[in-house]
Short mmCIF file of C-alpha atoms and ligand atoms in Angstrom, two decimals:
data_model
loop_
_atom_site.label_atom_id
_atom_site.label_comp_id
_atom_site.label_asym_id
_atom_site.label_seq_id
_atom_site.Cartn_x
_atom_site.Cartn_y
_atom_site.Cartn_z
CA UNK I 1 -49.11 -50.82 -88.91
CA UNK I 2 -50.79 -50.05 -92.44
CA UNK I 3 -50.75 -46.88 -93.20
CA UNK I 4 -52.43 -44.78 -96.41
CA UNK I 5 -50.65 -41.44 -97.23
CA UNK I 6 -53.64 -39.67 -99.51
CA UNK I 7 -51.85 -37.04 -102.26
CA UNK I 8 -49.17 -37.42 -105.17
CA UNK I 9 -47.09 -33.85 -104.95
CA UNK I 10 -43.56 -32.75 -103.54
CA UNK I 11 -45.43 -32.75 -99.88
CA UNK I 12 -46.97 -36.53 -100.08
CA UNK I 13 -43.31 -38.02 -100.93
CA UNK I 14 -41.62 -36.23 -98.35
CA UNK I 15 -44.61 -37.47 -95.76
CA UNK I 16 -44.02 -40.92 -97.08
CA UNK I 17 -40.65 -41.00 -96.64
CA UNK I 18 -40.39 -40.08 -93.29
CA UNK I 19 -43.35 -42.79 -92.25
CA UNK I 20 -41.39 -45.59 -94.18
CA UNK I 21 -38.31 -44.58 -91.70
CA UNK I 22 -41.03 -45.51 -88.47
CA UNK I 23 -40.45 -49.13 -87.27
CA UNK I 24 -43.60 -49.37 -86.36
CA UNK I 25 -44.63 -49.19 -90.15
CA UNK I 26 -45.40 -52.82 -91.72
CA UNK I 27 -46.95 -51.72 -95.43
CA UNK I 28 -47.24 -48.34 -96.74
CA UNK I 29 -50.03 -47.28 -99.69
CA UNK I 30 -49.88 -43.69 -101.36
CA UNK I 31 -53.12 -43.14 -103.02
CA UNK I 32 -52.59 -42.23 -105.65
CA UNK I 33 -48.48 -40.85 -105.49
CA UNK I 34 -46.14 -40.05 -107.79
CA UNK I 35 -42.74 -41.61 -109.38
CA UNK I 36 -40.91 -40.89 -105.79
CA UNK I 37 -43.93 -42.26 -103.47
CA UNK I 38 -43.36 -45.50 -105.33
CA UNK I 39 -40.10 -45.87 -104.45
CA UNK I 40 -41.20 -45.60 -101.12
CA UNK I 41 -44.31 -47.79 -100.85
CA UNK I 42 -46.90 -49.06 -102.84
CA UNK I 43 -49.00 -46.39 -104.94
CA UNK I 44 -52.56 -47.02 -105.38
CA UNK I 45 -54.54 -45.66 -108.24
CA UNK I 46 -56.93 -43.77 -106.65
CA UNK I 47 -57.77 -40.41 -106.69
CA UNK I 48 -57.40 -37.99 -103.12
CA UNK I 49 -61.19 -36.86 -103.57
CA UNK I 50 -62.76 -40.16 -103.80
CA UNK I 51 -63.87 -40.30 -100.56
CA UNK I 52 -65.65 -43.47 -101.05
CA UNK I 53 -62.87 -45.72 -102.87
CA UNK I 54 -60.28 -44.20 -100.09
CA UNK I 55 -62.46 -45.51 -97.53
CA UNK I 56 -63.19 -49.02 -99.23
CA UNK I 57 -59.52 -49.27 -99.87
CA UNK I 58 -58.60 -48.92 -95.93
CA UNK I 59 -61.44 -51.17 -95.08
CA UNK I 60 -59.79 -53.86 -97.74
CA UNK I 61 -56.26 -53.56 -96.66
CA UNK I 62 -56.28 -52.90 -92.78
CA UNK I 63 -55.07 -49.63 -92.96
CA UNK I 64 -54.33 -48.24 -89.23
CA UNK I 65 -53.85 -45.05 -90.26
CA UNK I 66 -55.13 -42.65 -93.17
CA UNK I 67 -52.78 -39.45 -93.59
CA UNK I 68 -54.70 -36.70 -95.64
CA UNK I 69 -51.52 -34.54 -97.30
CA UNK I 70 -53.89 -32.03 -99.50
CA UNK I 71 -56.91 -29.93 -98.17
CA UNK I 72 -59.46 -31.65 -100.77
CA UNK I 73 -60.22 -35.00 -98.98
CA UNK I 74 -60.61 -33.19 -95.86
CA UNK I 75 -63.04 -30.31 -96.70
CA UNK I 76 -64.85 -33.44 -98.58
CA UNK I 77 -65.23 -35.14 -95.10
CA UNK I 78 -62.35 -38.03 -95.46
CA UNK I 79 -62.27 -37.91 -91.77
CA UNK I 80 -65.93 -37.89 -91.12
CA UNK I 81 -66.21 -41.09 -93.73
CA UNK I 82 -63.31 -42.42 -92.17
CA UNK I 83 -64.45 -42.28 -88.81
CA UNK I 84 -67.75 -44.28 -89.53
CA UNK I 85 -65.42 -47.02 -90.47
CA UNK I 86 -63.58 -46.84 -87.34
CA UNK I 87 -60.29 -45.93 -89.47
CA UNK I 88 -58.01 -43.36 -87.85
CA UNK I 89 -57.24 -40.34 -89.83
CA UNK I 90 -54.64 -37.95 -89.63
CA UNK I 91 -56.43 -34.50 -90.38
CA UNK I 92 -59.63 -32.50 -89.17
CA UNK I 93 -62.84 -33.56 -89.95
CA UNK I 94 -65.41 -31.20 -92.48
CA UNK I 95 -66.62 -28.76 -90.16
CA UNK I 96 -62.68 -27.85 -88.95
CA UNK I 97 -61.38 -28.26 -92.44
CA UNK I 98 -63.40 -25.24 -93.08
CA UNK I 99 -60.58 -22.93 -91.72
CA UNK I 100 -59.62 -24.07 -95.25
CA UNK I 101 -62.68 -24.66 -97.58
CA UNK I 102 -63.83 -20.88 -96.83
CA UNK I 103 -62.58 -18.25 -96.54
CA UNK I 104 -65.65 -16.54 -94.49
CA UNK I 105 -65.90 -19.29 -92.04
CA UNK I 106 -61.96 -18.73 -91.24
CA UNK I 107 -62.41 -15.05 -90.55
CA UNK I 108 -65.84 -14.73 -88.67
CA UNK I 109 -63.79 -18.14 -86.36
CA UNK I 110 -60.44 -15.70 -86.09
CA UNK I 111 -62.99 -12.67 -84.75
CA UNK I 112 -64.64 -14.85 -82.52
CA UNK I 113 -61.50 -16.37 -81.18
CA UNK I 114 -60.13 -13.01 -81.44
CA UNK I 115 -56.85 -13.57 -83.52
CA UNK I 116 -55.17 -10.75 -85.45
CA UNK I 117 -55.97 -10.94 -89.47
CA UNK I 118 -57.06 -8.44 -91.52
CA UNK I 119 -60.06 -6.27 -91.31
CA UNK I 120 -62.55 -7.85 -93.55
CA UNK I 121 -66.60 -8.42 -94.42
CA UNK I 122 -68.18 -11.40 -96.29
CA UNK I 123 -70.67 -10.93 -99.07
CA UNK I 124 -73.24 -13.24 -100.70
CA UNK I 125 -74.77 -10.41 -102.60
CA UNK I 126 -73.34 -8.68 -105.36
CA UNK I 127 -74.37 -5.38 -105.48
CA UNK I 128 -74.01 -5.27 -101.50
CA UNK I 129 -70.66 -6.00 -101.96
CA UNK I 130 -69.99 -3.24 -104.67
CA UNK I 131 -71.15 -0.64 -102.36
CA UNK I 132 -69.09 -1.92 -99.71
CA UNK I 133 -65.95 -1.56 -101.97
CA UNK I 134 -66.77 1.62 -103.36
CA UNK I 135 -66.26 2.90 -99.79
CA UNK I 136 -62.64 1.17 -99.11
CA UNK I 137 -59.03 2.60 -100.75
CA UNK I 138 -57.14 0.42 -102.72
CA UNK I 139 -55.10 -1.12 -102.40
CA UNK I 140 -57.74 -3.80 -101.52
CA UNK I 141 -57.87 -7.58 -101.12
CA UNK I 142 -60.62 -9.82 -102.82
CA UNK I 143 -61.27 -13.55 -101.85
CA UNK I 144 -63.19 -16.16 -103.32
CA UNK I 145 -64.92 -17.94 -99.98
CA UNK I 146 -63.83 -21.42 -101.73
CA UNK I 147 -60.99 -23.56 -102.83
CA UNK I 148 -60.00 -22.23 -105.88
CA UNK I 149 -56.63 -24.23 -106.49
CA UNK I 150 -54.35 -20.59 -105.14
CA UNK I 151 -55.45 -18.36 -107.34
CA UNK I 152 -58.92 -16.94 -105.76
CA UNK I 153 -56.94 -13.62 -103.87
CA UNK I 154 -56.82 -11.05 -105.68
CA UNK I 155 -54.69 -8.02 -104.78
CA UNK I 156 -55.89 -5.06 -106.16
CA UNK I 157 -53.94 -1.94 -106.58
CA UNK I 158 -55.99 0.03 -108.33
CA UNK I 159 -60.25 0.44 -107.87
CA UNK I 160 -60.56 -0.74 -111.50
CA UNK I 161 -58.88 -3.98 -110.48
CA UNK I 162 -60.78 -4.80 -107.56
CA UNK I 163 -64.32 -4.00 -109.45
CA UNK I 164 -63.30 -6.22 -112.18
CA UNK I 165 -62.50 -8.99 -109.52
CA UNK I 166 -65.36 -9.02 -108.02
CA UNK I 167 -67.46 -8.93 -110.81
CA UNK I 168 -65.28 -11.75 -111.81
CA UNK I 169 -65.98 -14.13 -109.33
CA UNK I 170 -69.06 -13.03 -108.47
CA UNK I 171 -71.01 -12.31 -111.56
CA UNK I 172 -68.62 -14.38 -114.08
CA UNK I 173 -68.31 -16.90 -111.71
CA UNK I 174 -64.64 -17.67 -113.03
CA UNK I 175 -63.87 -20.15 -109.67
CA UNK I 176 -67.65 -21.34 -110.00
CA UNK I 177 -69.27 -21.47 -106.62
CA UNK I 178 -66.21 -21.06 -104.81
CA UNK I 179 -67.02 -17.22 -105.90
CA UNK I 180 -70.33 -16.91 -105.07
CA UNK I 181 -69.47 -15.50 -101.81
CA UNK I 182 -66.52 -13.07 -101.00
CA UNK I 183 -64.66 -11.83 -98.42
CA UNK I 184 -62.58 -8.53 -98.78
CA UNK I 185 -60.09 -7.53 -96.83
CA UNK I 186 -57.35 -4.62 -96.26
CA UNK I 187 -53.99 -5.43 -97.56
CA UNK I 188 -51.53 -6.28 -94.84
CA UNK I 189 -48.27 -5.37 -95.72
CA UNK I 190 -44.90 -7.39 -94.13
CA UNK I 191 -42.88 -10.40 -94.69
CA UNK I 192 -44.39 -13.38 -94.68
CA UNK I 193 -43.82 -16.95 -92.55
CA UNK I 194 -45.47 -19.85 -92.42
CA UNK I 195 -46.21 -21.64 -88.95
CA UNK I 196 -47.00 -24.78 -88.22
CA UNK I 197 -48.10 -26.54 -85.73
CA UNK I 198 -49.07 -30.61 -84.72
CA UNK I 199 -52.42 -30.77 -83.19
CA UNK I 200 -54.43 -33.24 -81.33
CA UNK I 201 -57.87 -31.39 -80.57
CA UNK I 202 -56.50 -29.83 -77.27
CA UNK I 203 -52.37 -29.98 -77.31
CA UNK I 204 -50.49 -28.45 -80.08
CA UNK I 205 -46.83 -28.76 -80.85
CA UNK I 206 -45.11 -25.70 -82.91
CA UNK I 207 -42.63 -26.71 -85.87
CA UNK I 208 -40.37 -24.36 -86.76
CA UNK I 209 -41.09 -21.24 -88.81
CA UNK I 210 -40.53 -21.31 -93.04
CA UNK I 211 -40.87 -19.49 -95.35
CA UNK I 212 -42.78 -20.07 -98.89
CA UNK I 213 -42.00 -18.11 -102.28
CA UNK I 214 -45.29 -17.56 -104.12
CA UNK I 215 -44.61 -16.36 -107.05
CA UNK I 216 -43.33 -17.63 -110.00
CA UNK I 217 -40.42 -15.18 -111.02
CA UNK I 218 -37.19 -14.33 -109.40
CA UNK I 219 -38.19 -11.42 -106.29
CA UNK I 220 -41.45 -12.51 -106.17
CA UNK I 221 -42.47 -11.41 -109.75
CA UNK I 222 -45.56 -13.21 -111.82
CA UNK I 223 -48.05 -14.98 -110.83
CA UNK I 224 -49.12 -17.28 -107.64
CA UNK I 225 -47.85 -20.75 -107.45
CA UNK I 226 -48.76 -23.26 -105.10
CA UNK I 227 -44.53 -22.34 -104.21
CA UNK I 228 -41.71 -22.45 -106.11
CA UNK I 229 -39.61 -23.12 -102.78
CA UNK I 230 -39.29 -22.84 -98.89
CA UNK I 231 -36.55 -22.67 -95.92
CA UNK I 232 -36.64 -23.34 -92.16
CA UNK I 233 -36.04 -21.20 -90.32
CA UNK I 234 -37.20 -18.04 -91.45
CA UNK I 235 -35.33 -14.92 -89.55
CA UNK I 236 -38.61 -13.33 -89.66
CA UNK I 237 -40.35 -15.48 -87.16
CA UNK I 238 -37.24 -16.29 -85.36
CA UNK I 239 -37.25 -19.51 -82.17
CA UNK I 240 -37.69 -16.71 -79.77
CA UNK I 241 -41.42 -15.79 -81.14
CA UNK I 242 -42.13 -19.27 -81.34
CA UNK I 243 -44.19 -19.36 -78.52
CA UNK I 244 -46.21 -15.79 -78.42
CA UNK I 245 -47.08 -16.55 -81.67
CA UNK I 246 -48.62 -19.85 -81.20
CA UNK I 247 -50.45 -18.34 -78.55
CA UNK I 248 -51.73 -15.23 -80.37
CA UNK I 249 -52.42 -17.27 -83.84
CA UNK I 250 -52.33 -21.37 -82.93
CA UNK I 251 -53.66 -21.37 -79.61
CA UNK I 252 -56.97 -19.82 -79.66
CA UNK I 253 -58.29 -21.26 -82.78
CA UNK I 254 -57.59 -25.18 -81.52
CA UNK I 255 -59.06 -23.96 -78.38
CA UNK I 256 -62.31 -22.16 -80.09
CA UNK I 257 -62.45 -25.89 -82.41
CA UNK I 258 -62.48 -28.05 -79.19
CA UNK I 259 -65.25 -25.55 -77.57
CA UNK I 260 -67.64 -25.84 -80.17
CA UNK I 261 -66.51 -29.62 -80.39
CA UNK I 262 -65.02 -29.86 -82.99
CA UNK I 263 -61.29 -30.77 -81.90
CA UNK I 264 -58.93 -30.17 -84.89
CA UNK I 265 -56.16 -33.35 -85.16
CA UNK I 266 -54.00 -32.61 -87.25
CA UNK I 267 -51.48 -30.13 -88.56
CA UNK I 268 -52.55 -26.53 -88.63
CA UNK I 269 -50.82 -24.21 -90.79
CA UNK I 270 -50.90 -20.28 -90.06
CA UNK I 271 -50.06 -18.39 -92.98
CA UNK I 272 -48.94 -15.07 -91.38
CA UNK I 273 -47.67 -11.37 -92.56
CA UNK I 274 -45.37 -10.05 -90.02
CA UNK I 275 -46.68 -6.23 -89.92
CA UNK I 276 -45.03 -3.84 -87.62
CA UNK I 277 -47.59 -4.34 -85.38
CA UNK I 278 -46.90 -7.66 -84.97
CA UNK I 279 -47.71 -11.29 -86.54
CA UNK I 280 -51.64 -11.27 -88.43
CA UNK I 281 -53.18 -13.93 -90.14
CA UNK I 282 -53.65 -14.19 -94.03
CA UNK I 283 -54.63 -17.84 -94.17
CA UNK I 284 -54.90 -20.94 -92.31
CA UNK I 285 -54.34 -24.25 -94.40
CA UNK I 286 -55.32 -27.68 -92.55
CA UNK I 287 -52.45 -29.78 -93.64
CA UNK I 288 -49.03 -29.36 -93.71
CA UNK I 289 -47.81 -27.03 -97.15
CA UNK I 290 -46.56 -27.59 -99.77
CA UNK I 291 -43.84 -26.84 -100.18
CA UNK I 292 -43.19 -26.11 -96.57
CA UNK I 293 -43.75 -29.86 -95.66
CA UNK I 294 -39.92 -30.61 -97.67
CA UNK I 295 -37.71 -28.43 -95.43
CA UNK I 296 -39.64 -29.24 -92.25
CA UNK I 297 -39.50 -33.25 -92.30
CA UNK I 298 -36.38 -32.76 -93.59
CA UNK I 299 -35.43 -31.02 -89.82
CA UNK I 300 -37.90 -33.65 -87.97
CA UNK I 301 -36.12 -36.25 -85.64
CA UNK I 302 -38.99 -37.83 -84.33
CA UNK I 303 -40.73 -41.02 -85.99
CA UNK I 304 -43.69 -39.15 -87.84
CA UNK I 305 -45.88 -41.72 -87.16
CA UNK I 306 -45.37 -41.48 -83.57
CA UNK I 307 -46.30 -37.87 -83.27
CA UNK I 308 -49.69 -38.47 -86.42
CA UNK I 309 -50.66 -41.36 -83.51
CA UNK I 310 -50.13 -38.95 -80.53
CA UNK I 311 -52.49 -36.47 -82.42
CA UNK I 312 -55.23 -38.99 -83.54
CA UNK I 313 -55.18 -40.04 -80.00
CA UNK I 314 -54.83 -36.81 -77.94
CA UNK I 315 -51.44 -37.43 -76.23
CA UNK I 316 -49.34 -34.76 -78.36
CA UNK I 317 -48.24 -33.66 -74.42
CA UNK I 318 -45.98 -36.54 -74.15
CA UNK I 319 -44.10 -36.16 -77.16
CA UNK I 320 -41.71 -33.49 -77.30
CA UNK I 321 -40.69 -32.55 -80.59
CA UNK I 322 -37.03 -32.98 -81.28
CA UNK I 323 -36.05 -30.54 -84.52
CA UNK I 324 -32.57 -30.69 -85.97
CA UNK I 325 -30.70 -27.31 -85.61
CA UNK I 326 -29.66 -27.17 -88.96
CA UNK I 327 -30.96 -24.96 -91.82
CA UNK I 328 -33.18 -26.72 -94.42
CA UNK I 329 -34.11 -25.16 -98.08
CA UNK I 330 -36.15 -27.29 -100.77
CA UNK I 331 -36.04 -25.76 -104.54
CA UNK I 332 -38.51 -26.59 -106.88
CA UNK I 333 -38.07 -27.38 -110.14
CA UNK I 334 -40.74 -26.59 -112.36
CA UNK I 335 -42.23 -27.15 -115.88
CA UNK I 336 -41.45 -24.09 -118.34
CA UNK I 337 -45.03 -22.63 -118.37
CA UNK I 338 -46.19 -23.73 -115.35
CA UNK I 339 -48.33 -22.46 -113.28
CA UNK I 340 -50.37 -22.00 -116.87
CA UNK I 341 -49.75 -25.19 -119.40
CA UNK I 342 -46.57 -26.73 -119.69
CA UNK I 343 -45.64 -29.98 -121.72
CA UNK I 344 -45.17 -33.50 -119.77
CA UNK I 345 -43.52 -36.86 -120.25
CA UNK I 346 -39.65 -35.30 -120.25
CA UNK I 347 -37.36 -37.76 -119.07
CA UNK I 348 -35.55 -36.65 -115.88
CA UNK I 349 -32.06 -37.23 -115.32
CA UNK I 350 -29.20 -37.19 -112.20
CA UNK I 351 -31.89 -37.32 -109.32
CA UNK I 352 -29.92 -40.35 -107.96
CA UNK I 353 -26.71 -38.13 -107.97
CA UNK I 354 -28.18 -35.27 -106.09
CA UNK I 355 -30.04 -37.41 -103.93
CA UNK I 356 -26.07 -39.35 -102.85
CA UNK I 357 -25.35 -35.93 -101.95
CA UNK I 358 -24.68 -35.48 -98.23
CA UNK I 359 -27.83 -33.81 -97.01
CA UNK I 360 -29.88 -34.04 -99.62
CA UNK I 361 -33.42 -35.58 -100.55
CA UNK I 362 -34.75 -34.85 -104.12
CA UNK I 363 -38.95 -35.13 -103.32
CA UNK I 364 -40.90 -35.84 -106.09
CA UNK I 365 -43.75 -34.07 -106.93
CA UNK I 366 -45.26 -33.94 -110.66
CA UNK I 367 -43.46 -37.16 -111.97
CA UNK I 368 -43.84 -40.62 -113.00
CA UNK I 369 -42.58 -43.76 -113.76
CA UNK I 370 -42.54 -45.24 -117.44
CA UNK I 371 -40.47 -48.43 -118.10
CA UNK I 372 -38.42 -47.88 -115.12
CA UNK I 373 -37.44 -43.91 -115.60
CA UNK I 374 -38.71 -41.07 -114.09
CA UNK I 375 -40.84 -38.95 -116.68
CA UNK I 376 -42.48 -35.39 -115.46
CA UNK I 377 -46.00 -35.42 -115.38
CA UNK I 378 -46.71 -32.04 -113.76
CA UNK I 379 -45.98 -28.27 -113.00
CA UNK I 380 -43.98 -28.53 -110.23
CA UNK I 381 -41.85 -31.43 -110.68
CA UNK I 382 -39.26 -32.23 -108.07
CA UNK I 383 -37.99 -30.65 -104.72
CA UNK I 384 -34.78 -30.45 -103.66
CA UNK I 385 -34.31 -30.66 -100.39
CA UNK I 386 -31.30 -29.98 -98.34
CA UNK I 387 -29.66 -28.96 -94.81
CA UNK I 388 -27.13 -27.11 -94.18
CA UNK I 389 -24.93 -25.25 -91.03
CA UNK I 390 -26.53 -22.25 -91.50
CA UNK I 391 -29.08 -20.52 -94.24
CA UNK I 392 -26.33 -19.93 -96.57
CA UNK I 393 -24.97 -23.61 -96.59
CA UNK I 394 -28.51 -24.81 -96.93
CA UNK I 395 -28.65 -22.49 -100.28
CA UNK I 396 -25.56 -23.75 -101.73
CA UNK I 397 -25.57 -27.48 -100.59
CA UNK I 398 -29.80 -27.65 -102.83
CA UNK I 399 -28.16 -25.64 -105.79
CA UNK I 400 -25.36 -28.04 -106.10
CA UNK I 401 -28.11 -30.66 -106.26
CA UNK I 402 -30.32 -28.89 -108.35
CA UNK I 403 -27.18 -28.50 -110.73
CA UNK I 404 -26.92 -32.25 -111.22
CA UNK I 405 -30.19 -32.25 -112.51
CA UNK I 406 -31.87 -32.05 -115.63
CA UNK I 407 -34.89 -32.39 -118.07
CA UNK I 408 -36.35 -30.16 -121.09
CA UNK I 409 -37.65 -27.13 -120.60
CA UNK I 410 -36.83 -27.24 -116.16
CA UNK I 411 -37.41 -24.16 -114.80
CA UNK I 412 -36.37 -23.13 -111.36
CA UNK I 413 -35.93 -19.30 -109.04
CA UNK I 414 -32.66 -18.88 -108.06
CA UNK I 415 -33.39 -16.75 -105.19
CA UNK I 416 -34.79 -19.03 -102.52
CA UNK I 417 -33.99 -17.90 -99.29
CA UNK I 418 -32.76 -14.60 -100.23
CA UNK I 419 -34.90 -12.74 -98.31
CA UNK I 420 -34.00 -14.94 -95.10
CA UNK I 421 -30.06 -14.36 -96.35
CA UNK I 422 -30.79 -10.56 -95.64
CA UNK I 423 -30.84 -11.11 -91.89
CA UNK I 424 -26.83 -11.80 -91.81
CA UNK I 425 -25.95 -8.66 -93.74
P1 LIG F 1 -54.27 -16.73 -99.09
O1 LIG F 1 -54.70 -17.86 -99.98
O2 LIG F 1 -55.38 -16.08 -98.35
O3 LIG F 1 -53.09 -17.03 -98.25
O4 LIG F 1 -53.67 -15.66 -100.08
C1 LIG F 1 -52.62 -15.98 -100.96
C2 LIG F 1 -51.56 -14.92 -100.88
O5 LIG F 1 -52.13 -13.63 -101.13
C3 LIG F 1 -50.90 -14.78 -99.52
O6 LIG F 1 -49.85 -15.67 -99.35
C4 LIG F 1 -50.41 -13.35 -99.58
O7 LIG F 1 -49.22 -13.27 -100.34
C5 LIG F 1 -51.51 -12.67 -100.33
N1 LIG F 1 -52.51 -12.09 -99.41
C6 LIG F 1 -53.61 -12.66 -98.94
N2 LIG F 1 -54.30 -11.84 -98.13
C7 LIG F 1 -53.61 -10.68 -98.09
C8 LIG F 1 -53.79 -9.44 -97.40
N3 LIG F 1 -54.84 -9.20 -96.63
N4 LIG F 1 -52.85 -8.49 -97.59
C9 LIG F 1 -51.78 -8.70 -98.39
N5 LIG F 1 -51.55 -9.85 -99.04
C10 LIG F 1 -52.45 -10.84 -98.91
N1 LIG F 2 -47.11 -23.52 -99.90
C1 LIG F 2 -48.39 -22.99 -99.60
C2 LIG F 2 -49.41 -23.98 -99.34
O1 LIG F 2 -49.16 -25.15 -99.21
O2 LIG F 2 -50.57 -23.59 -99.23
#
């Protein structure tokens, strides 16, 4: 088979590498990929939200299979385009990739399929909305509807904070359109979990849980990132709650898709706050994370490409999902000044030695290749992944990676996983 990974961070290597590891892979494209992706197959200079040049490119090559890694392409209609040609793609088509592209759609499709989020109303209209928050007590959650690259919530702790959000997004327009409708919501408060699950329109198959740090600084401190590292499991949502919570949050939203025909094939992500009244929504992505995606394939057995096939063609049921019982942990290592501006084109050294540790697999995410070395060309720059016994070996065996690696100005939190750590004091 041909197959086109679309993406070029931390989450598009990792997918790559664990399709180039299928047999039944002949030639593998990453469109447009990174220094790592290349190492794996052939990168392709062309961007994820060119819909139309993705398309011509899988008509000219033969590709069997498109895998969308970030949200973009698939909110743009990849699938939809896709499908016209009579190419497979792995990932929902525009309508489902909503869940994503707005926030409003996702919560008026949670009340209808009745899962547990947070208690929320949408607003098109300015002052309409401003009444509505002068009646609410921070603190107070405000959303831009649209993508807004992470950093469209706003959680605001004081009434002067969530005015001056709204107004923001809504009158300033600082996300452009993606602002010019809002949703606000109570503030949930928890531990959070990510949960994923494989979908093919009708069957879904649950990874196991992880868990995402936002924020920049050391105990979640600074501003969102897209993550600055994740670990499977996470204690929170331990094996046990696997399946309760698939049915309360996984479950009824794949079923509510296929109802109003629009079956969702792909992976479905459930960003969740575990409140003491039990699991609620915050988010749903429609791809895997990122970084997530790292310590997941990382605990994967089963050919990748097997299970994206099973989901394109609705026979998820006969492929159980066979998931290592080790402990995985990726650490990102960022650009100093990421996730504002940060300087690129630093030569990276020792990924080869971290990678020929036992364990390990150092994912590329914001690098390149110049004259045969590996440069950084973004904010987040590399993951290191690694597995481990338990948690704690996970923690030590990516550190002792991360330690062999180097390049000016790397920045990296040294507490991933110590919330999960907690659990075993
Ligand atoms: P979202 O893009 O909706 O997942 O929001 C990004 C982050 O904001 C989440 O991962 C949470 O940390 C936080 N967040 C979002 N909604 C809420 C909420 N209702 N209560 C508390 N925190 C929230
Ligand atoms: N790591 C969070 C996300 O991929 O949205």
């Amino acid at each position: 088979m041909n197959i086109l990974v679309v993406g070029s961070g931390g989450r598009e290597h990792a997918l790559a590498w664990k399709i180039k590891q299928s047999p039944l892979v002949k030639k593998l494209y990453i469109a447009p990929g990174n220094g790592g992706t290349a190492q794996e197959g052939e990168n392709v200079p062309i961007s994820a939200d060119d819909i139309p040049e993705l398309v011509k490119f899988a008509q000219d090559k033969k590709i069997d299979l498109v895998v969308a890694g970030p949200e973009l392409p698939l909110v743009l209609g990849l699938k939809n385009s896709l499908d016209k040609a009579g190419i497979p793609c792995f990932g929902p088509g525009a309508f489902a990739a909503q869940l994503e592209g707005s926030k409003a759609f996702a919560k008026s499709l949670m009340a209808e399929a009745e899962v547990p989020t947070a208690d929320f109303k949408a607003f098109d209209d300015y002052i309409m909305a401003k009444e509505y928050l002068a009646t609410q007590k921070p603190p107070i959650v405000i959303k831009a509807d649209g993508l807004a690259a992470g950093k469209g919530v706003i959680i605001a702790e004081t009434m002067e904070e969530a005015q001056k959000a709204l107004e923001d997004m809504m009158v300033q327009k600082i996300f452009g359109a993606a602002g010019e409708r809002v949703v606000i919501e109570e503030a949930l408060t928890g531990e959070e979990a990510s949960f994923l699950a494989f979908c093919d329109g009708h069957n879904i198959a649950f990874l196991p849980s992880s868990q995402d740090h936002k924020r920049i600084g050391e105990n979640d401190t600074g501003p969102n990132t897209g993550g600055m590292g994740a670990y499977s499991p996470a204690p929170i949502l331990p094996e046990d709650k696997f399946e309760e919570t698939a049915d309360l949050v996984i479950k009824p939203v794949i079923q509510h898709l296929e109802e109003m025909g629009h079956p969702f094939k792909g992976v479905l992500y459930a960003g969740l706050m575990i409140t003491d009244s039990g699991p609620k929504v915050l988010e749903y992505n429609v791809r895997f994370g990122d970084p997530e995606c790292q310590p997941l394939l990382m605990r994967l057995e089963n050919d990748l490409v097997e299970v994206m096939l099973a989901c394109v063609e609705g026979t998820l049921n006969k492929i159980p999902l066979k998931i290592n019982p080790k402990h995985s942990m990726c650490v990102v290592l960022a650009a100093k000044g990421y996730p504002g501006s940060y300087a690129k084109g630093h030569e990276i050294s020792g990924i080869e030695e971290a990678d020929n540790l036992p364990g390990v697999k150092v994912f590329h995410a914001g690098t390149s290749l110049k004259n045969g070395q590996v440069i950084t060309n973004g904010g987040r720059v590399l993951g290191v992944t690694a597995l481990g016994d338990d948690l704690k070996q996970a923690k030590e065996n990516a550190y002792a990676a991360v330690s062999k690696i180097s390049f000016q100005d790397m920045y990296f939190r040294r507490d991933i996983g110590d919330k999960g750590l907690r659990y075993n004091e």
